[in-house]
């Protein structure tokens, strides 16, 4: 697995020269899953059915609408045909799509490739009209893709190669010079069938696609275009990368953020890992500048391990049931498997030093929205408590 460090990465096997990039939409660029969470549960309740959360979490991502609808009708014994199900539930999804957020690194990647004249296609198993609706709420997306394809525009959707082959044909680029970026096993299989290079950015539920991809990343923030013969990113400031703000909310307990909110503005996307920095608000009035480590809690559950360190070493004290809000607007690097399990104190000090040098630079200040305008910063020489 590739790990990015300040824009410079470990030596890797040279990749084929890539002339065009094909991107999946749902789960790769757009966090539609979080935005539409609860829709199926609400719909099933109308028919006296209860959502089987465990079963839904095990389902394969990336299926066409008709395929997934047929499965739902069968699984819950609904008194509907798949077409009737689609007709009734799609308006509920449409109301939520406008709130779907771009996944970390998505806007950066799209703008970068477009600005350097790299042909860019969007190929999704969604119907074309639904793709247009979803991306209409994302500034500049429609204009930056030279090709946009839905599964209803080809003979068969993923895992068939049809979508990717048609995208390459419309861009006028040979399949062997196309790079696909996907999040699902079905999408990776389709890229393989089209004989294209493929980068997987899978959620934990789709980890099985890792063995079939050329490269596996934890998030799009780790993607290094220069490894594929594409123009390199030029937005790193020494060892830090300005990013669009990521907002988190949960309960602060002994250095960790627990019970993280899973929907709304503070929903944590599945594909977000690494070392970040930003601000933490406690007591509705105090703000700390912090380094934040986000990794998997363990392979057996869907919880993230979110560890927080103030950059000056002061300790944060929260009363019982006290909530904390985080606003992350800087990225340092991904976490290695070793760092996820045990944090090296020398590296921690290095990350704190990077944060101190970057957090107050104008570019980082402009990235965030002053989420906590009424709170005050805790000065670096102010010791809050010795309690850990």
mmCIF file of C-alpha atoms in Angstrom:
data_model
loop_
_atom_site.group_PDB
_atom_site.id
_atom_site.type_symbol
_atom_site.label_atom_id
_atom_site.label_comp_id
_atom_site.label_asym_id
_atom_site.label_seq_id
_atom_site.Cartn_x
_atom_site.Cartn_y
_atom_site.Cartn_z
ATOM 1 C CA UNK A 1 0.000 0.000 0.000
ATOM 2 C CA UNK A 2 1.304 3.401 -0.951
ATOM 3 C CA UNK A 3 1.895 5.904 1.833
ATOM 4 C CA UNK A 4 2.325 9.541 1.044
ATOM 5 C CA UNK A 5 4.602 11.777 3.104
ATOM 6 C CA UNK A 6 4.570 15.444 2.275
ATOM 7 C CA UNK A 7 4.166 14.702 -1.400
ATOM 8 C CA UNK A 8 7.193 12.381 -1.421
ATOM 9 C CA UNK A 9 6.713 8.617 -1.296
ATOM 10 C CA UNK A 10 8.557 5.353 -1.118
ATOM 11 C CA UNK A 11 10.242 4.105 -4.296
ATOM 12 C CA UNK A 12 7.771 2.044 -6.293
ATOM 13 C CA UNK A 13 7.642 0.040 -9.500
ATOM 14 C CA UNK A 14 7.233 2.421 -12.454
ATOM 15 C CA UNK A 15 3.694 2.495 -13.792
ATOM 16 C CA UNK A 16 2.596 2.632 -17.457
ATOM 17 C CA UNK A 17 2.270 6.117 -18.913
ATOM 18 C CA UNK A 18 -1.298 7.249 -18.374
ATOM 19 C CA UNK A 19 -2.957 9.603 -20.863
ATOM 20 C CA UNK A 20 -6.520 9.679 -19.455
ATOM 21 C CA UNK A 21 -8.274 9.031 -16.152
ATOM 22 C CA UNK A 22 -11.694 7.435 -15.575
ATOM 23 C CA UNK A 23 -13.365 7.997 -12.219
ATOM 24 C CA UNK A 24 -16.220 6.237 -10.470
ATOM 25 C CA UNK A 25 -18.729 8.492 -8.702
ATOM 26 C CA UNK A 26 -20.504 7.066 -5.635
ATOM 27 C CA UNK A 27 -18.071 6.229 -2.865
ATOM 28 C CA UNK A 28 -15.063 7.321 -4.916
ATOM 29 C CA UNK A 29 -15.727 11.029 -5.466
ATOM 30 C CA UNK A 30 -19.012 11.604 -3.670
ATOM 31 C CA UNK A 31 -20.083 10.413 -0.213
ATOM 32 C CA UNK A 32 -23.629 9.560 -1.259
ATOM 33 C CA UNK A 33 -23.819 6.714 1.251
ATOM 34 C CA UNK A 34 -23.612 9.068 4.239
ATOM 35 C CA UNK A 35 -25.940 11.587 2.623
ATOM 36 C CA UNK A 36 -28.662 9.012 2.000
ATOM 37 C CA UNK A 37 -28.267 7.106 5.241
ATOM 38 C CA UNK A 38 -31.667 6.273 6.702
ATOM 39 C CA UNK A 39 -33.608 6.414 3.431
ATOM 40 C CA UNK A 40 -33.981 2.644 3.086
ATOM 41 C CA UNK A 41 -34.933 2.260 6.743
ATOM 42 C CA UNK A 42 -37.605 4.938 6.365
ATOM 43 C CA UNK A 43 -38.918 3.368 3.174
ATOM 44 C CA UNK A 44 -39.137 -0.142 4.644
ATOM 45 C CA UNK A 45 -41.020 1.150 7.676
ATOM 46 C CA UNK A 46 -43.861 2.191 5.366
ATOM 47 C CA UNK A 47 -44.359 -1.488 4.586
ATOM 48 C CA UNK A 48 -43.920 -2.691 8.144
ATOM 49 C CA UNK A 49 -40.414 -4.004 7.474
ATOM 50 C CA UNK A 50 -37.333 -3.581 9.654
ATOM 51 C CA UNK A 51 -33.938 -2.820 8.157
ATOM 52 C CA UNK A 52 -31.407 -5.620 8.624
ATOM 53 C CA UNK A 53 -28.344 -3.459 9.248
ATOM 54 C CA UNK A 54 -25.896 -6.350 9.389
ATOM 55 C CA UNK A 55 -27.087 -7.763 6.091
ATOM 56 C CA UNK A 56 -27.006 -4.369 4.367
ATOM 57 C CA UNK A 57 -23.439 -3.712 5.517
ATOM 58 C CA UNK A 58 -22.295 -6.990 3.950
ATOM 59 C CA UNK A 59 -23.765 -6.239 0.539
ATOM 60 C CA UNK A 60 -21.470 -5.593 -2.395
ATOM 61 C CA UNK A 61 -21.254 -2.005 -3.569
ATOM 62 C CA UNK A 62 -21.387 -0.764 -7.146
ATOM 63 C CA UNK A 63 -24.377 -2.709 -8.479
ATOM 64 C CA UNK A 64 -26.732 -1.122 -10.975
ATOM 65 C CA UNK A 65 -29.990 0.324 -9.684
ATOM 66 C CA UNK A 66 -32.034 -2.528 -11.192
ATOM 67 C CA UNK A 67 -29.791 -5.166 -9.644
ATOM 68 C CA UNK A 68 -29.794 -3.656 -6.164
ATOM 69 C CA UNK A 69 -33.549 -2.977 -6.304
ATOM 70 C CA UNK A 70 -34.330 -6.595 -7.191
ATOM 71 C CA UNK A 71 -32.269 -7.727 -4.205
ATOM 72 C CA UNK A 72 -34.077 -5.363 -1.802
ATOM 73 C CA UNK A 73 -37.530 -6.451 -2.998
ATOM 74 C CA UNK A 74 -36.571 -10.095 -2.545
ATOM 75 C CA UNK A 75 -34.744 -9.711 0.788
ATOM 76 C CA UNK A 76 -37.623 -7.858 2.464
ATOM 77 C CA UNK A 77 -40.464 -9.602 0.627
ATOM 78 C CA UNK A 78 -41.900 -6.281 -0.501
ATOM 79 C CA UNK A 79 -45.278 -6.269 -2.309
ATOM 80 C CA UNK A 80 -43.665 -4.417 -5.217
ATOM 81 C CA UNK A 81 -41.895 -5.112 -8.456
ATOM 82 C CA UNK A 82 -38.326 -3.783 -8.677
ATOM 83 C CA UNK A 83 -39.568 -1.043 -11.037
ATOM 84 C CA UNK A 84 -42.276 0.008 -8.574
ATOM 85 C CA UNK A 85 -39.703 0.053 -5.792
ATOM 86 C CA UNK A 86 -37.451 2.318 -7.854
ATOM 87 C CA UNK A 87 -40.311 4.655 -8.706
ATOM 88 C CA UNK A 88 -41.213 5.097 -5.043
ATOM 89 C CA UNK A 89 -37.790 5.336 -3.412
ATOM 90 C CA UNK A 90 -35.848 7.448 -5.928
ATOM 91 C CA UNK A 91 -37.600 10.723 -4.971
ATOM 92 C CA UNK A 92 -36.510 10.086 -1.374
ATOM 93 C CA UNK A 93 -32.909 9.676 -2.507
ATOM 94 C CA UNK A 94 -33.054 12.729 -4.728
ATOM 95 C CA UNK A 95 -33.855 14.917 -1.733
ATOM 96 C CA UNK A 96 -30.667 13.700 -0.058
ATOM 97 C CA UNK A 97 -28.270 13.809 -3.019
ATOM 98 C CA UNK A 98 -28.008 17.581 -2.856
ATOM 99 C CA UNK A 99 -26.424 17.206 0.583
ATOM 100 C CA UNK A 100 -23.790 14.658 -0.504
ATOM 101 C CA UNK A 101 -20.257 15.930 0.090
ATOM 102 C CA UNK A 102 -17.180 15.420 -2.038
ATOM 103 C CA UNK A 103 -14.845 12.905 -0.438
ATOM 104 C CA UNK A 104 -11.467 14.219 0.784
ATOM 105 C CA UNK A 105 -9.169 14.835 -2.163
ATOM 106 C CA UNK A 106 -11.889 14.551 -4.837
ATOM 107 C CA UNK A 107 -12.123 18.227 -5.796
ATOM 108 C CA UNK A 108 -8.353 18.540 -5.661
ATOM 109 C CA UNK A 109 -7.875 15.638 -8.072
ATOM 110 C CA UNK A 110 -10.567 16.728 -10.542
ATOM 111 C CA UNK A 111 -9.274 20.328 -10.697
ATOM 112 C CA UNK A 112 -5.666 19.218 -11.016
ATOM 113 C CA UNK A 113 -6.255 16.853 -13.940
ATOM 114 C CA UNK A 114 -8.556 19.317 -15.717
ATOM 115 C CA UNK A 115 -6.112 22.218 -15.305
ATOM 116 C CA UNK A 116 -3.345 20.103 -16.863
ATOM 117 C CA UNK A 117 -5.467 19.070 -19.837
ATOM 118 C CA UNK A 118 -5.747 15.394 -18.900
ATOM 119 C CA UNK A 119 -8.862 13.811 -20.474
ATOM 120 C CA UNK A 120 -11.212 12.966 -17.631
ATOM 121 C CA UNK A 121 -14.233 10.659 -17.692
ATOM 122 C CA UNK A 122 -16.908 9.834 -15.141
ATOM 123 C CA UNK A 123 -18.262 6.283 -15.449
ATOM 124 C CA UNK A 124 -20.872 5.095 -12.973
ATOM 125 C CA UNK A 125 -23.358 2.252 -12.630
ATOM 126 C CA UNK A 126 -25.984 4.894 -11.838
ATOM 127 C CA UNK A 127 -28.376 5.968 -14.572
ATOM 128 C CA UNK A 128 -27.148 9.010 -16.494
ATOM 129 C CA UNK A 129 -29.994 11.236 -15.283
ATOM 130 C CA UNK A 130 -29.122 10.411 -11.665
ATOM 131 C CA UNK A 131 -25.439 11.114 -12.258
ATOM 132 C CA UNK A 132 -26.358 14.548 -13.600
ATOM 133 C CA UNK A 133 -28.502 15.236 -10.527
ATOM 134 C CA UNK A 134 -25.766 14.200 -8.120
ATOM 135 C CA UNK A 135 -22.973 16.222 -9.692
ATOM 136 C CA UNK A 136 -25.167 19.275 -10.307
ATOM 137 C CA UNK A 137 -24.618 20.194 -6.649
ATOM 138 C CA UNK A 138 -20.800 20.020 -7.019
ATOM 139 C CA UNK A 139 -19.273 23.201 -8.410
ATOM 140 C CA UNK A 140 -17.422 22.729 -11.683
ATOM 141 C CA UNK A 141 -17.738 18.957 -11.936
ATOM 142 C CA UNK A 142 -19.957 18.769 -15.000
ATOM 143 C CA UNK A 143 -17.745 21.161 -16.945
ATOM 144 C CA UNK A 144 -14.493 19.372 -16.093
ATOM 145 C CA UNK A 145 -15.458 15.901 -17.329
ATOM 146 C CA UNK A 146 -15.011 15.428 -21.063
ATOM 147 C CA UNK A 147 -17.094 12.243 -20.878
ATOM 148 C CA UNK A 148 -19.918 11.277 -18.482
ATOM 149 C CA UNK A 149 -21.448 7.810 -18.767
ATOM 150 C CA UNK A 150 -24.169 5.923 -16.915
ATOM 151 C CA UNK A 151 -24.965 2.219 -17.042
ATOM 152 C CA UNK A 152 -28.044 2.912 -19.194
ATOM 153 C CA UNK A 153 -25.785 4.227 -21.971
ATOM 154 C CA UNK A 154 -23.980 0.943 -22.576
ATOM 155 C CA UNK A 155 -24.984 -2.685 -23.097
ATOM 156 C CA UNK A 156 -24.061 -3.760 -19.554
ATOM 157 C CA UNK A 157 -22.889 -2.010 -16.409
ATOM 158 C CA UNK A 158 -19.979 -2.986 -14.169
ATOM 159 C CA UNK A 159 -18.452 -5.581 -13.728
ATOM 160 C CA UNK A 160 -18.688 -5.650 -17.531
ATOM 161 C CA UNK A 161 -15.946 -3.673 -19.265
ATOM 162 C CA UNK A 162 -18.494 -1.764 -21.380
ATOM 163 C CA UNK A 163 -18.552 1.498 -19.396
ATOM 164 C CA UNK A 164 -14.794 1.875 -19.282
ATOM 165 C CA UNK A 165 -14.263 0.806 -22.881
ATOM 166 C CA UNK A 166 -16.862 3.300 -24.086
ATOM 167 C CA UNK A 167 -15.306 6.067 -21.968
ATOM 168 C CA UNK A 168 -11.878 5.382 -23.484
ATOM 169 C CA UNK A 169 -13.354 5.321 -26.988
ATOM 170 C CA UNK A 170 -15.081 8.691 -26.503
ATOM 171 C CA UNK A 171 -11.884 10.225 -25.136
ATOM 172 C CA UNK A 172 -9.893 8.800 -28.036
ATOM 173 C CA UNK A 173 -7.395 7.055 -25.758
ATOM 174 C CA UNK A 174 -6.272 3.434 -25.929
ATOM 175 C CA UNK A 175 -7.442 1.330 -22.960
ATOM 176 C CA UNK A 176 -3.851 0.491 -22.000
ATOM 177 C CA UNK A 177 -3.178 4.170 -21.336
ATOM 178 C CA UNK A 178 -6.244 4.726 -19.132
ATOM 179 C CA UNK A 179 -6.222 4.761 -15.338
ATOM 180 C CA UNK A 180 -9.410 3.893 -13.458
ATOM 181 C CA UNK A 181 -10.014 4.992 -9.867
ATOM 182 C CA UNK A 182 -12.669 2.913 -8.094
ATOM 183 C CA UNK A 183 -13.956 2.050 -4.631
ATOM 184 C CA UNK A 184 -15.741 -1.272 -5.208
ATOM 185 C CA UNK A 185 -14.909 -4.839 -6.164
ATOM 186 C CA UNK A 186 -17.356 -4.651 -9.059
ATOM 187 C CA UNK A 187 -15.639 -1.521 -10.377
ATOM 188 C CA UNK A 188 -12.150 -2.992 -10.058
ATOM 189 C CA UNK A 189 -13.291 -6.129 -11.905
ATOM 190 C CA UNK A 190 -14.679 -3.948 -14.706
ATOM 191 C CA UNK A 191 -11.361 -2.098 -15.013
ATOM 192 C CA UNK A 192 -9.498 -5.406 -15.176
ATOM 193 C CA UNK A 193 -11.893 -6.637 -17.860
ATOM 194 C CA UNK A 194 -11.154 -3.488 -19.857
ATOM 195 C CA UNK A 195 -7.407 -4.145 -19.431
ATOM 196 C CA UNK A 196 -6.880 -0.790 -17.743
ATOM 197 C CA UNK A 197 -4.716 0.156 -14.798
ATOM 198 C CA UNK A 198 -6.753 0.590 -11.621
ATOM 199 C CA UNK A 199 -6.331 2.337 -8.289
ATOM 200 C CA UNK A 200 -8.695 1.199 -5.537
ATOM 201 C CA UNK A 201 -9.801 3.469 -2.694
ATOM 202 C CA UNK A 202 -12.095 0.990 -0.950
ATOM 203 C CA UNK A 203 -14.178 1.300 2.192
ATOM 204 C CA UNK A 204 -13.612 -1.483 4.711
ATOM 205 C CA UNK A 205 -16.594 -3.430 3.358
ATOM 206 C CA UNK A 206 -14.886 -3.652 -0.055
ATOM 207 C CA UNK A 207 -11.405 -4.657 1.106
ATOM 208 C CA UNK A 208 -11.568 -7.768 -1.077
ATOM 209 C CA UNK A 209 -10.941 -5.639 -4.171
ATOM 210 C CA UNK A 210 -7.432 -4.828 -2.943
ATOM 211 C CA UNK A 211 -5.855 -7.958 -4.410
ATOM 212 C CA UNK A 212 -7.181 -7.121 -7.893
ATOM 213 C CA UNK A 213 -6.043 -3.484 -8.063
ATOM 214 C CA UNK A 214 -2.640 -2.206 -9.167
ATOM 215 C CA UNK A 215 -2.507 0.187 -6.234
ATOM 216 C CA UNK A 216 -4.626 0.520 -3.084
ATOM 217 C CA UNK A 217 -5.018 3.809 -1.231
ATOM 218 C CA UNK A 218 -6.779 4.712 1.983
ATOM 219 C CA UNK A 219 -8.018 8.009 0.553
ATOM 220 C CA UNK A 220 -7.666 10.171 -2.549
ATOM 221 C CA UNK A 221 -5.358 12.450 -0.544
ATOM 222 C CA UNK A 222 -2.688 9.755 -0.985
ATOM 223 C CA UNK A 223 -2.932 9.633 -4.782
ATOM 224 C CA UNK A 224 0.324 10.591 -6.532
ATOM 225 C CA UNK A 225 -0.294 11.383 -10.206
ATOM 226 C CA UNK A 226 3.431 11.514 -11.040
ATOM 227 C CA UNK A 227 3.729 7.760 -10.365
ATOM 228 C CA UNK A 228 1.500 7.285 -13.410
ATOM 229 C CA UNK A 229 3.282 9.751 -15.670
ATOM 230 C CA UNK A 230 0.736 12.475 -14.899
ATOM 231 C CA UNK A 231 1.621 16.029 -13.794
ATOM 232 C CA UNK A 232 2.499 16.063 -10.070
ATOM 233 C CA UNK A 233 0.513 17.998 -7.502
ATOM 234 C CA UNK A 234 2.079 21.362 -6.642
ATOM 235 C CA UNK A 235 -0.051 22.329 -3.654
ATOM 236 C CA UNK A 236 2.090 21.008 -0.791
ATOM 237 C CA UNK A 237 3.562 23.686 1.466
ATOM 238 C CA UNK A 238 6.759 22.042 2.680
ATOM 239 C CA UNK A 239 5.357 19.110 4.665
ATOM 240 C CA UNK A 240 1.679 20.058 4.843
ATOM 241 C CA UNK A 241 -1.251 20.019 2.443
ATOM 242 C CA UNK A 242 -4.187 22.458 2.693
ATOM 243 C CA UNK A 243 -7.459 20.518 2.384
ATOM 244 C CA UNK A 244 -11.150 21.288 2.327
ATOM 245 C CA UNK A 245 -12.364 21.254 5.942
ATOM 246 C CA UNK A 246 -13.403 17.960 7.498
ATOM 247 C CA UNK A 247 -15.771 18.307 10.454
ATOM 248 C CA UNK A 248 -16.105 15.737 13.232
ATOM 249 C CA UNK A 249 -18.089 15.661 16.448
ATOM 250 C CA UNK A 250 -18.052 13.202 19.332
ATOM 251 C CA UNK A 251 -17.223 12.632 22.962
ATOM 252 C CA UNK A 252 -13.668 13.346 24.069
ATOM 253 C CA UNK A 253 -12.300 10.658 26.403
ATOM 254 C CA UNK A 254 -8.640 10.485 27.499
ATOM 255 C CA UNK A 255 -7.145 11.710 24.263
ATOM 256 C CA UNK A 256 -9.592 10.022 21.891
ATOM 257 C CA UNK A 257 -12.784 11.071 20.138
ATOM 258 C CA UNK A 258 -15.521 8.497 20.828
ATOM 259 C CA UNK A 259 -19.099 8.023 19.620
ATOM 260 C CA UNK A 260 -18.439 10.062 16.489
ATOM 261 C CA UNK A 261 -21.526 11.480 14.812
ATOM 262 C CA UNK A 262 -22.331 9.383 11.743
ATOM 263 C CA UNK A 263 -24.594 11.688 9.761
ATOM 264 C CA UNK A 264 -25.117 15.327 8.833
ATOM 265 C CA UNK A 265 -22.313 17.876 8.576
ATOM 266 C CA UNK A 266 -20.165 15.962 11.073
ATOM 267 C CA UNK A 267 -20.363 12.542 9.386
ATOM 268 C CA UNK A 268 -16.961 10.891 9.033
ATOM 269 C CA UNK A 269 -16.356 9.444 5.547
ATOM 270 C CA UNK A 270 -15.203 5.835 5.528
ATOM 271 C CA UNK A 271 -12.194 6.563 3.297
ATOM 272 C CA UNK A 272 -10.369 8.943 5.584
ATOM 273 C CA UNK A 273 -7.170 7.920 7.327
ATOM 274 C CA UNK A 274 -3.935 9.601 8.238
ATOM 275 C CA UNK A 275 -2.358 12.469 10.133
ATOM 276 C CA UNK A 276 -4.298 15.724 10.040
ATOM 277 C CA UNK A 277 -4.223 19.024 11.879
ATOM 278 C CA UNK A 278 -6.746 21.693 12.714
ATOM 279 C CA UNK A 279 -8.766 22.966 15.661
ATOM 280 C CA UNK A 280 -10.677 21.283 18.478
ATOM 281 C CA UNK A 281 -13.456 23.008 20.391
ATOM 282 C CA UNK A 282 -14.390 22.038 23.960
ATOM 283 C CA UNK A 283 -16.761 23.597 26.464
ATOM 284 C CA UNK A 284 -18.290 25.654 23.626
ATOM 285 C CA UNK A 285 -15.656 28.315 24.226
ATOM 286 C CA UNK A 286 -12.082 26.977 24.117
ATOM 287 C CA UNK A 287 -10.156 26.057 20.972
ATOM 288 C CA UNK A 288 -6.977 24.003 20.842
ATOM 289 C CA UNK A 289 -4.695 23.613 17.850
ATOM 290 C CA UNK A 290 -4.306 19.896 17.400
ATOM 291 C CA UNK A 291 -2.721 17.030 15.486
ATOM 292 C CA UNK A 292 -5.228 14.242 14.829
ATOM 293 C CA UNK A 293 -4.516 10.616 13.948
ATOM 294 C CA UNK A 294 -7.322 8.699 12.230
ATOM 295 C CA UNK A 295 -7.003 4.947 11.741
ATOM 296 C CA UNK A 296 -9.063 1.761 11.977
ATOM 297 C CA UNK A 297 -10.008 0.745 15.499
ATOM 298 C CA UNK A 298 -9.646 -2.891 14.459
ATOM 299 C CA UNK A 299 -10.578 -5.118 11.552
ATOM 300 C CA UNK A 300 -13.605 -6.546 13.355
ATOM 301 C CA UNK A 301 -15.739 -3.412 13.555
ATOM 302 C CA UNK A 302 -16.575 -0.236 11.689
ATOM 303 C CA UNK A 303 -15.237 2.220 14.250
ATOM 304 C CA UNK A 304 -12.408 4.648 13.627
ATOM 305 C CA UNK A 305 -9.635 5.305 16.119
ATOM 306 C CA UNK A 306 -9.335 9.088 16.403
ATOM 307 C CA UNK A 307 -6.460 10.235 18.601
ATOM 308 C CA UNK A 308 -5.961 13.916 19.443
ATOM 309 C CA UNK A 309 -2.814 15.767 20.582
ATOM 310 C CA UNK A 310 -2.483 19.475 21.278
ATOM 311 C CA UNK A 311 0.530 20.917 19.483
ATOM 312 C CA UNK A 312 1.894 22.542 22.654
ATOM 313 C CA UNK A 313 1.459 19.545 24.934
ATOM 314 C CA UNK A 314 -1.325 20.967 27.104
ATOM 315 C CA UNK A 315 -3.975 18.513 28.214
ATOM 316 C CA UNK A 316 -7.604 18.873 27.279
ATOM 317 C CA UNK A 317 -10.095 18.363 30.068
ATOM 318 C CA UNK A 318 -13.723 17.624 29.343
ATOM 319 C CA UNK A 319 -16.418 16.927 31.865
ATOM 320 C CA UNK A 320 -18.555 13.806 31.673
ATOM 321 C CA UNK A 321 -20.516 13.530 28.423
ATOM 322 C CA UNK A 322 -18.731 16.611 27.089
ATOM 323 C CA UNK A 323 -18.813 16.833 23.306
ATOM 324 C CA UNK A 324 -15.903 17.960 21.186
ATOM 325 C CA UNK A 325 -15.981 19.414 17.688
ATOM 326 C CA UNK A 326 -13.050 19.082 15.317
ATOM 327 C CA UNK A 327 -12.292 21.067 12.199
ATOM 328 C CA UNK A 328 -9.418 19.576 10.183
ATOM 329 C CA UNK A 329 -7.961 21.696 7.404
ATOM 330 C CA UNK A 330 -4.427 20.349 7.003
ATOM 331 C CA UNK A 331 -3.079 16.934 5.987
ATOM 332 C CA UNK A 332 0.408 15.601 6.693
ATOM 333 C CA UNK A 333 0.474 11.962 5.589
ATOM 334 C CA UNK A 334 -1.177 8.571 5.730
ATOM 335 C CA UNK A 335 -0.569 6.245 8.647
ATOM 336 C CA UNK A 336 1.474 3.103 8.264
ATOM 337 C CA UNK A 337 0.158 -0.091 9.885
ATOM 338 C CA UNK A 338 2.819 0.266 12.567
ATOM 339 C CA UNK A 339 1.771 3.835 13.396
ATOM 340 C CA UNK A 340 -1.888 2.788 13.570
ATOM 341 C CA UNK A 341 -1.076 0.399 16.375
ATOM 342 C CA UNK A 342 1.551 2.299 18.338
ATOM 343 C CA UNK A 343 2.436 5.957 17.862
ATOM 344 C CA UNK A 344 6.154 6.778 17.797
ATOM 345 C CA UNK A 345 6.866 9.750 20.082
ATOM 346 C CA UNK A 346 9.613 11.047 17.797
ATOM 347 C CA UNK A 347 7.216 11.090 14.850
ATOM 348 C CA UNK A 348 4.558 12.740 17.020
ATOM 349 C CA UNK A 349 6.937 15.589 17.775
ATOM 350 C CA UNK A 350 7.727 15.882 14.067
ATOM 351 C CA UNK A 351 4.012 16.147 13.222
ATOM 352 C CA UNK A 352 3.508 18.742 15.971
ATOM 353 C CA UNK A 353 6.400 20.769 14.560
ATOM 354 C CA UNK A 354 4.895 20.629 11.056
ATOM 355 C CA UNK A 355 1.550 21.766 12.454
ATOM 356 C CA UNK A 356 3.058 24.658 14.416
ATOM 357 C CA UNK A 357 4.822 25.853 11.268
ATOM 358 C CA UNK A 358 1.695 25.601 9.125
ATOM 359 C CA UNK A 359 -1.508 26.077 11.084
ATOM 360 C CA UNK A 360 -1.444 29.886 11.150
ATOM 361 C CA UNK A 361 -0.339 30.392 7.535
ATOM 362 C CA UNK A 362 -2.898 32.372 5.489
ATOM 363 C CA UNK A 363 -3.577 29.464 3.107
ATOM 364 C CA UNK A 364 -4.638 27.201 5.969
ATOM 365 C CA UNK A 365 -6.658 29.878 7.711
ATOM 366 C CA UNK A 366 -8.530 30.539 4.448
ATOM 367 C CA UNK A 367 -9.316 26.827 4.082
ATOM 368 C CA UNK A 368 -11.509 26.682 7.150
ATOM 369 C CA UNK A 369 -14.720 28.503 7.917
ATOM 370 C CA UNK A 370 -14.125 29.735 11.444
ATOM 371 C CA UNK A 371 -16.547 27.132 12.739
ATOM 372 C CA UNK A 372 -16.048 28.343 16.283
ATOM 373 C CA UNK A 373 -16.205 32.173 16.037
ATOM 374 C CA UNK A 374 -17.187 32.751 19.662
ATOM 375 C CA UNK A 375 -14.577 30.468 21.190
ATOM 376 C CA UNK A 376 -11.138 31.578 22.276
ATOM 377 C CA UNK A 377 -7.821 29.933 21.569
ATOM 378 C CA UNK A 378 -5.881 28.428 24.458
ATOM 379 C CA UNK A 379 -2.440 30.001 24.440
ATOM 380 C CA UNK A 380 0.537 27.688 24.086
ATOM 381 C CA UNK A 381 1.946 28.549 27.498
ATOM 382 C CA UNK A 382 -1.382 27.975 29.239
ATOM 383 C CA UNK A 383 -1.474 24.627 31.074
ATOM 384 C CA UNK A 384 -5.050 23.444 31.321
ATOM 385 C CA UNK A 385 -4.607 20.346 33.463
ATOM 386 C CA UNK A 386 -2.311 17.459 34.238
ATOM 387 C CA UNK A 387 -5.132 14.941 33.953
ATOM 388 C CA UNK A 388 -4.614 12.487 31.089
#
